[in-house]
CSV table of N, CA, C and O in Angstrom, one decimal:
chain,number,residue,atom,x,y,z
A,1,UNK,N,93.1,70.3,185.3
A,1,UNK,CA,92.5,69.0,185.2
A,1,UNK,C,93.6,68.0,184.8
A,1,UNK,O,94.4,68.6,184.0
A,2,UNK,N,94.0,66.8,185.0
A,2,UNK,CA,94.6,65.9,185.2
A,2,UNK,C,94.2,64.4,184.2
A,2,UNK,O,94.1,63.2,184.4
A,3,UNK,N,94.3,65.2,183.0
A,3,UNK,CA,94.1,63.8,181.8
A,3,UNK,C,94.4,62.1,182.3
A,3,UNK,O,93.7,61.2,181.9
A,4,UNK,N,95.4,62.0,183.1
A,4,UNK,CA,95.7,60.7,183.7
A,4,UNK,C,95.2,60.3,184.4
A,4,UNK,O,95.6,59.1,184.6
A,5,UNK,N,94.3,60.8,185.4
A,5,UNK,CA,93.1,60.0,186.2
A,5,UNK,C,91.9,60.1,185.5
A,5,UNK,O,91.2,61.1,185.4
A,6,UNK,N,91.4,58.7,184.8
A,6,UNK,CA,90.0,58.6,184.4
A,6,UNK,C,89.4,58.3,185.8
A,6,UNK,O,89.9,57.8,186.8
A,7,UNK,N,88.2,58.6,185.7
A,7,UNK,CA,87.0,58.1,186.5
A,7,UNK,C,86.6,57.0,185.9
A,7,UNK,O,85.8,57.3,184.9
A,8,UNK,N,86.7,55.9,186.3
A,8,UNK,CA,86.1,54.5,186.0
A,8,UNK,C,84.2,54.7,185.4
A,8,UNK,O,83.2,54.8,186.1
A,9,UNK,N,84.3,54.5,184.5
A,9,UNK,CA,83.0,54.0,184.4
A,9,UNK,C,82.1,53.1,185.3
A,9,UNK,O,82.3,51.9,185.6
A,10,UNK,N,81.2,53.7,185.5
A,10,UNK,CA,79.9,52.6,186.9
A,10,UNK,C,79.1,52.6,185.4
A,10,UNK,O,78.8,53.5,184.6
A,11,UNK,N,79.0,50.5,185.6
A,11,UNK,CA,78.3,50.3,184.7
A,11,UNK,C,76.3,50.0,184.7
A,11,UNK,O,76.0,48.9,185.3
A,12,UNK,N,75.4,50.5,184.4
A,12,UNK,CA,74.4,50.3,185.0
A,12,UNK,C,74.0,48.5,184.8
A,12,UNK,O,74.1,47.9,183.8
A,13,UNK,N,73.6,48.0,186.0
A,13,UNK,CA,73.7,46.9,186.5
A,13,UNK,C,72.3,46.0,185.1
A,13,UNK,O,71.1,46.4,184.8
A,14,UNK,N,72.9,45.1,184.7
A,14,UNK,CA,71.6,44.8,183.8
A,14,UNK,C,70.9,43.3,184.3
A,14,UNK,O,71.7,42.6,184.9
A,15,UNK,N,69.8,43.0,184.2
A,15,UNK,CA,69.9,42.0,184.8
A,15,UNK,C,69.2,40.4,183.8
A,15,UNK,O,68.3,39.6,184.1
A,16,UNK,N,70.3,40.4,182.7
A,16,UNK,CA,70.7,39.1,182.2
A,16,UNK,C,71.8,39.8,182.1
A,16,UNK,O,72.3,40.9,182.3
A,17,UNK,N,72.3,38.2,181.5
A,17,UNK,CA,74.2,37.8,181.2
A,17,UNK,C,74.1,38.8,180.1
A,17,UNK,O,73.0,39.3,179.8
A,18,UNK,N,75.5,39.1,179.3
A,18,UNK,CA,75.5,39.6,178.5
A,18,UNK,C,75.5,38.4,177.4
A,18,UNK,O,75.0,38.8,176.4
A,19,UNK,N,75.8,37.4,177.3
A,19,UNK,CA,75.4,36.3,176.6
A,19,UNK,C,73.6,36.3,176.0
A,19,UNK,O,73.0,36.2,174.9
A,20,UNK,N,73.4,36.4,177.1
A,20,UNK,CA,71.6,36.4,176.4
A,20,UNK,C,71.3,38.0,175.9
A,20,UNK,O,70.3,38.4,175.3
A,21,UNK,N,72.2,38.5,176.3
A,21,UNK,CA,71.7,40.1,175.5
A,21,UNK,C,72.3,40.1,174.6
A,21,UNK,O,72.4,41.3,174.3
A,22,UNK,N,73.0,39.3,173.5
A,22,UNK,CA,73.6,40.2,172.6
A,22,UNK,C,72.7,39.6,171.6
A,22,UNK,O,72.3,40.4,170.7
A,23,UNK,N,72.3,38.5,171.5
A,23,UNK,CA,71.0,38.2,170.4
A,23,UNK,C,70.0,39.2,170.2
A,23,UNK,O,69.7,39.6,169.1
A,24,UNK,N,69.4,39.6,171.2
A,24,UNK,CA,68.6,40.7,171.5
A,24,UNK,C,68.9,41.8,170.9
A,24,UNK,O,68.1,42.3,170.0
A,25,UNK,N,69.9,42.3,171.1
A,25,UNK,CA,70.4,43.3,170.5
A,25,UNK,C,70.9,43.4,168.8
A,25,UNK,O,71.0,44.5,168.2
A,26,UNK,N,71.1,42.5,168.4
A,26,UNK,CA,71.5,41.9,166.9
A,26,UNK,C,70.4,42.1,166.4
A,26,UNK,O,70.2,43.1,165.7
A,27,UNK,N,69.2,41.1,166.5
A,27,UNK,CA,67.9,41.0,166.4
A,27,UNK,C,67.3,42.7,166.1
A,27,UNK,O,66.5,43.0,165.2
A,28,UNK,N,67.9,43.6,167.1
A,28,UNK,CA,67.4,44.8,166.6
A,28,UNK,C,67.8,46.2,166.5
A,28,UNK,O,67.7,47.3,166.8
A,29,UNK,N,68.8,45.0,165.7
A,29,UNK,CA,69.7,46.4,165.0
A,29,UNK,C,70.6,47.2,165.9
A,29,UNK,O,71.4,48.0,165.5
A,30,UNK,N,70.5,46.9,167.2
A,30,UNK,CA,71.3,48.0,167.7
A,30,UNK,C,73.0,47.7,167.8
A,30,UNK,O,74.0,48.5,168.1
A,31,UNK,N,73.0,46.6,167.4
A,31,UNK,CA,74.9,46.2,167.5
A,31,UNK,C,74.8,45.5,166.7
A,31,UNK,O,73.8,44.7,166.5
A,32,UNK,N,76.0,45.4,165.9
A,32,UNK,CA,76.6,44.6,164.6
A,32,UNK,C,77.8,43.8,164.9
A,32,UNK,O,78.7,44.6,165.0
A,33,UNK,N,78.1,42.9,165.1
A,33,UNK,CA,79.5,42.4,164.9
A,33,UNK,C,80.8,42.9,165.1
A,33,UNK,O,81.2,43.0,163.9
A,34,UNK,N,81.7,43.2,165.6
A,34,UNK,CA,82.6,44.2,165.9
A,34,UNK,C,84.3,43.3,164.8
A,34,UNK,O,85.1,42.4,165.2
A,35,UNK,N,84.3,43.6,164.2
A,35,UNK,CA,85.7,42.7,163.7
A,35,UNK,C,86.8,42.4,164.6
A,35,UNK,O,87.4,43.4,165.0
A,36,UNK,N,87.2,41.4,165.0
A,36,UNK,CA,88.2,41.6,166.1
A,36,UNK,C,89.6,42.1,165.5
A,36,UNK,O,89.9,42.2,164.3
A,37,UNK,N,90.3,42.3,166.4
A,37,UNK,CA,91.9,43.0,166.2
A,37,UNK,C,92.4,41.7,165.9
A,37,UNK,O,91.5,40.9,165.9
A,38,UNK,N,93.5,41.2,165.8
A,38,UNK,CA,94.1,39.5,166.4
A,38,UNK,C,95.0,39.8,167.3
A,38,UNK,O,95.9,40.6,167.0
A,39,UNK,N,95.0,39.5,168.6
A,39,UNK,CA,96.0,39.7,169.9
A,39,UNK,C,97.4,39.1,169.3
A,39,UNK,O,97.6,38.0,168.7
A,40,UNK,N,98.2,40.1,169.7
A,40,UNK,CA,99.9,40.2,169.5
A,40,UNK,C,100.1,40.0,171.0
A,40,UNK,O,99.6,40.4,172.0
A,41,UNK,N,101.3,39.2,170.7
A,41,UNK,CA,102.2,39.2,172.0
A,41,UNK,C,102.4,40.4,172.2
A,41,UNK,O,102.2,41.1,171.2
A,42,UNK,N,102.8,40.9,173.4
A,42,UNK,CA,102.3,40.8,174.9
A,42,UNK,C,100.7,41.8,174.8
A,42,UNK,O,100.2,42.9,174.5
A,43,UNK,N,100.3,40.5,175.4
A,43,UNK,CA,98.9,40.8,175.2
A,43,UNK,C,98.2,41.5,176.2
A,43,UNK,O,99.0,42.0,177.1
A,44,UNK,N,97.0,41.8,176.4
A,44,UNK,CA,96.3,42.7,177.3
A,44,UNK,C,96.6,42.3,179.2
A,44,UNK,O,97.1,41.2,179.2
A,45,UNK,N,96.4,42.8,180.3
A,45,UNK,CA,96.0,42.6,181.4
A,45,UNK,C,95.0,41.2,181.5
A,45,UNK,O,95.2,40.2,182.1
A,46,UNK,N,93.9,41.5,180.7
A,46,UNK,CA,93.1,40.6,181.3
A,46,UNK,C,93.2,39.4,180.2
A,46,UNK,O,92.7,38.3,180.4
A,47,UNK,N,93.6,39.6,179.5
A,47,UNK,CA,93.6,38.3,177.9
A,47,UNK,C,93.7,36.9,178.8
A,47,UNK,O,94.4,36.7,179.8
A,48,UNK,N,92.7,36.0,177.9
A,48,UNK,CA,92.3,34.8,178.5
A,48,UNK,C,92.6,34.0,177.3
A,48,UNK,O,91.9,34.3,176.3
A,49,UNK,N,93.4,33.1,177.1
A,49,UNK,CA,93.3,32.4,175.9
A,49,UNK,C,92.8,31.5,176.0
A,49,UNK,O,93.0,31.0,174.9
A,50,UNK,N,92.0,30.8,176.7
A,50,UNK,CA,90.4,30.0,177.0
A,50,UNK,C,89.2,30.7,176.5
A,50,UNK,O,88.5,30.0,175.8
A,51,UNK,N,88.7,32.1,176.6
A,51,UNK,CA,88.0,32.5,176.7
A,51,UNK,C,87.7,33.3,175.1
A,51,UNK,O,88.6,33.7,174.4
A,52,UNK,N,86.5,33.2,174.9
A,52,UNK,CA,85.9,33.9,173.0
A,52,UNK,C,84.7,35.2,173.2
A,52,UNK,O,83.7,35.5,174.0
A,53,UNK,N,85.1,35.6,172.5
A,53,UNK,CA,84.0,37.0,172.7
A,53,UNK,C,83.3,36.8,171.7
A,53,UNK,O,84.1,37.1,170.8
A,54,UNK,N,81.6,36.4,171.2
A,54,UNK,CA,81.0,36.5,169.9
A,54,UNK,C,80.5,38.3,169.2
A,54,UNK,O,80.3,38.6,168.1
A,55,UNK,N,80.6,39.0,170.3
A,55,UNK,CA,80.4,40.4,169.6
A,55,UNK,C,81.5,40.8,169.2
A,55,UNK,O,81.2,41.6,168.3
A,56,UNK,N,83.3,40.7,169.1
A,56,UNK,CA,84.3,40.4,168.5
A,56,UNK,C,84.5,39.3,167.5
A,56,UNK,O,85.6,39.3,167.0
A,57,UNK,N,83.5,38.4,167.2
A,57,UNK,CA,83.7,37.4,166.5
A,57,UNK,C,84.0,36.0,166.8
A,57,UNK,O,83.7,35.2,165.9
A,58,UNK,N,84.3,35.6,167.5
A,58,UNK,CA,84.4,35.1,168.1
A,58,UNK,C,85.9,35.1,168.4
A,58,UNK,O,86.3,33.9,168.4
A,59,UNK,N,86.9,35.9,168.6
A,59,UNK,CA,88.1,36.3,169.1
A,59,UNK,C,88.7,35.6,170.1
A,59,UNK,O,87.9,35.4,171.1
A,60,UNK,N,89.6,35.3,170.2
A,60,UNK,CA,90.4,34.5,171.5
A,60,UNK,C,90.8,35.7,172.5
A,60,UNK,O,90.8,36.8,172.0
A,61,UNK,N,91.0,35.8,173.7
A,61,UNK,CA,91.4,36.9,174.6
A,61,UNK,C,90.3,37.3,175.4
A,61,UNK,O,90.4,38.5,175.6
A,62,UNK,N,89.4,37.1,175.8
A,62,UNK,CA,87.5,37.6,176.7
A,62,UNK,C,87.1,37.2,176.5
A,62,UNK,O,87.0,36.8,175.3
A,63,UNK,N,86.4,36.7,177.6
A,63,UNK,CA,85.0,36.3,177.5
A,63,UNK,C,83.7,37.5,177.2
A,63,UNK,O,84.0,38.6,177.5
A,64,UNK,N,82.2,37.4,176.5
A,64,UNK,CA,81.7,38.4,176.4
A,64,UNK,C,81.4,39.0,177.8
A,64,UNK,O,81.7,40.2,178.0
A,65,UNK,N,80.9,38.2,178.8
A,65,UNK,CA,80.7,38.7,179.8
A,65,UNK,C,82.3,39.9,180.4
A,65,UNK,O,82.0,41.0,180.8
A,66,UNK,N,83.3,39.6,180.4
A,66,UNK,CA,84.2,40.6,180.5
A,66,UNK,C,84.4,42.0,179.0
A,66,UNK,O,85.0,43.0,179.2
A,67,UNK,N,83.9,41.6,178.0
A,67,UNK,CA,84.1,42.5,177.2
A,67,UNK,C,83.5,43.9,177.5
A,67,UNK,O,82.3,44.2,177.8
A,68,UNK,N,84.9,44.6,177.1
A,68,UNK,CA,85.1,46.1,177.7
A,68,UNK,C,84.6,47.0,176.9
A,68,UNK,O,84.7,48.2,177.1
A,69,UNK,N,83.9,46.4,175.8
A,69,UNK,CA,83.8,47.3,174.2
A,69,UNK,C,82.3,47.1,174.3
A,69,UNK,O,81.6,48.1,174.3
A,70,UNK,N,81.5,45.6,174.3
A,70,UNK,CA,80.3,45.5,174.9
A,70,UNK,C,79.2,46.4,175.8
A,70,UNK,O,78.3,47.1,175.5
A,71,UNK,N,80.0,45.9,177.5
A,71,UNK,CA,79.6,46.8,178.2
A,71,UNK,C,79.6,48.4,177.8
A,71,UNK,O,78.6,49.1,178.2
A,72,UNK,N,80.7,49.0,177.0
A,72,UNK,CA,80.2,50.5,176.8
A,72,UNK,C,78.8,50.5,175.8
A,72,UNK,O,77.8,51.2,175.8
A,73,UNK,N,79.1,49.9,175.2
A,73,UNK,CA,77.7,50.1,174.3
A,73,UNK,C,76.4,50.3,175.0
A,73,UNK,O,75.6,51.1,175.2
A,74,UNK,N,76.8,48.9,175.5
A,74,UNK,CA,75.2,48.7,176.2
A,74,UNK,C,75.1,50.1,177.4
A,74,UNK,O,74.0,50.7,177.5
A,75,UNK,N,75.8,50.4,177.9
A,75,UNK,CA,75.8,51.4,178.9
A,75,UNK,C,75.2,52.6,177.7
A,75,UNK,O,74.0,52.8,177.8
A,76,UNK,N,75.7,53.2,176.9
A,76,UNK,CA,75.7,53.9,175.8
A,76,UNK,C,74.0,54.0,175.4
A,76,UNK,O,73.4,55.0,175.3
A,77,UNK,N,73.7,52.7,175.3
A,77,UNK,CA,72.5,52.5,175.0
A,77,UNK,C,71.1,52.6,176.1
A,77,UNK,O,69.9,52.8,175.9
A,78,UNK,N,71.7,52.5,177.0
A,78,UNK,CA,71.1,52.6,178.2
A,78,UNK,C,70.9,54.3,178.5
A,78,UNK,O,69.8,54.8,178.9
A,79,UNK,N,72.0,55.1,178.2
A,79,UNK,CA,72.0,55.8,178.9
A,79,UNK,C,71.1,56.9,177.3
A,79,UNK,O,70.8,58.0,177.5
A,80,UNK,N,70.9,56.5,176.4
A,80,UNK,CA,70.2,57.4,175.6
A,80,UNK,C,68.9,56.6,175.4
A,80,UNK,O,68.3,56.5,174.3
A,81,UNK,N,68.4,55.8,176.7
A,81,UNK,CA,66.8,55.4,176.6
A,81,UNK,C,66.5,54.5,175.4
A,81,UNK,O,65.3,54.1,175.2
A,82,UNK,N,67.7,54.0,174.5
A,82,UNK,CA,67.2,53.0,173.7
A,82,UNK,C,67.0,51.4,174.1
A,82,UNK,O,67.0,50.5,173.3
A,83,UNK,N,67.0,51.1,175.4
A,83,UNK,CA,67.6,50.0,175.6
A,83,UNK,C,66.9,50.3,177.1
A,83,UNK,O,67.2,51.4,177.7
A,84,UNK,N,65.9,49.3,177.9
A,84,UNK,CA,65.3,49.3,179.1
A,84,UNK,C,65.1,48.3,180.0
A,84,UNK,O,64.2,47.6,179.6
A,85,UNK,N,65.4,48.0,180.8
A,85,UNK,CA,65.6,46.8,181.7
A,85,UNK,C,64.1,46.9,182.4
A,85,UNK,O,64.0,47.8,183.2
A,86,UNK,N,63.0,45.8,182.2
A,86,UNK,CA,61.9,45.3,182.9
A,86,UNK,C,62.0,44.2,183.5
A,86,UNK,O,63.0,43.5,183.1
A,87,UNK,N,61.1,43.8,184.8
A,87,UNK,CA,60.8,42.5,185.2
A,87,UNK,C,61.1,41.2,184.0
A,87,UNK,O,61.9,40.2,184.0
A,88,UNK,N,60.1,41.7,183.0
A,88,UNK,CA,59.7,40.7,182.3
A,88,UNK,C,61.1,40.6,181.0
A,88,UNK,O,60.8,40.0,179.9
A,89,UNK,N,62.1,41.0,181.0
A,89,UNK,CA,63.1,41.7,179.5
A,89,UNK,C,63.9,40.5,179.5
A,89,UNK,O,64.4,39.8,180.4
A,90,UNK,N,63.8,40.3,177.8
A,90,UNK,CA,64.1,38.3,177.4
A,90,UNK,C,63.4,37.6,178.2
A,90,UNK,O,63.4,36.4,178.2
């Protein structure tokens, strides 16, 4: 086995922004606030210094919609049935 090829994560497809999910999720308990790191030079691949992440705090470097720590959760959450996508969800 070959430690240096991960298999990318397939994220299951949700269908609001992650913007309107993360209230949802706060609201019930399932995610807290994540403290951000503070970005050091030389910063990540994708670092946006436009862009704020509120489940990091509001951190400079991502937007939520790209946050990489986010999406696992919610995948995480998805995938142990706490968390279910309806017609009708938000």
């Amino acid at each position: 086995m070959n430690f240096s090829e991960k298999k990318p994560v397939e994220f299951t497809p949700i269908l609001v922004s992650y913007a309107n999910l993360l209230p949802y999720l706060f609201n019930n308990a399932m995610v807290a606030i994540i403290p951000p790191k503070v970005p050091q030079p030389s910063f990540s691949q994708g670092y946006n210094s436009n862009a704020t992440c509120a489940y990091h705090g509001g951190i400079l470097g991502h937007s939520i919609e790209h946050c990489m720590t986010l999406k696992h959760k919610v995948q995480s959450l998805i995938d142990a049935s706490w968390l279910k996508f309806e017609d009708n969800f938000l």
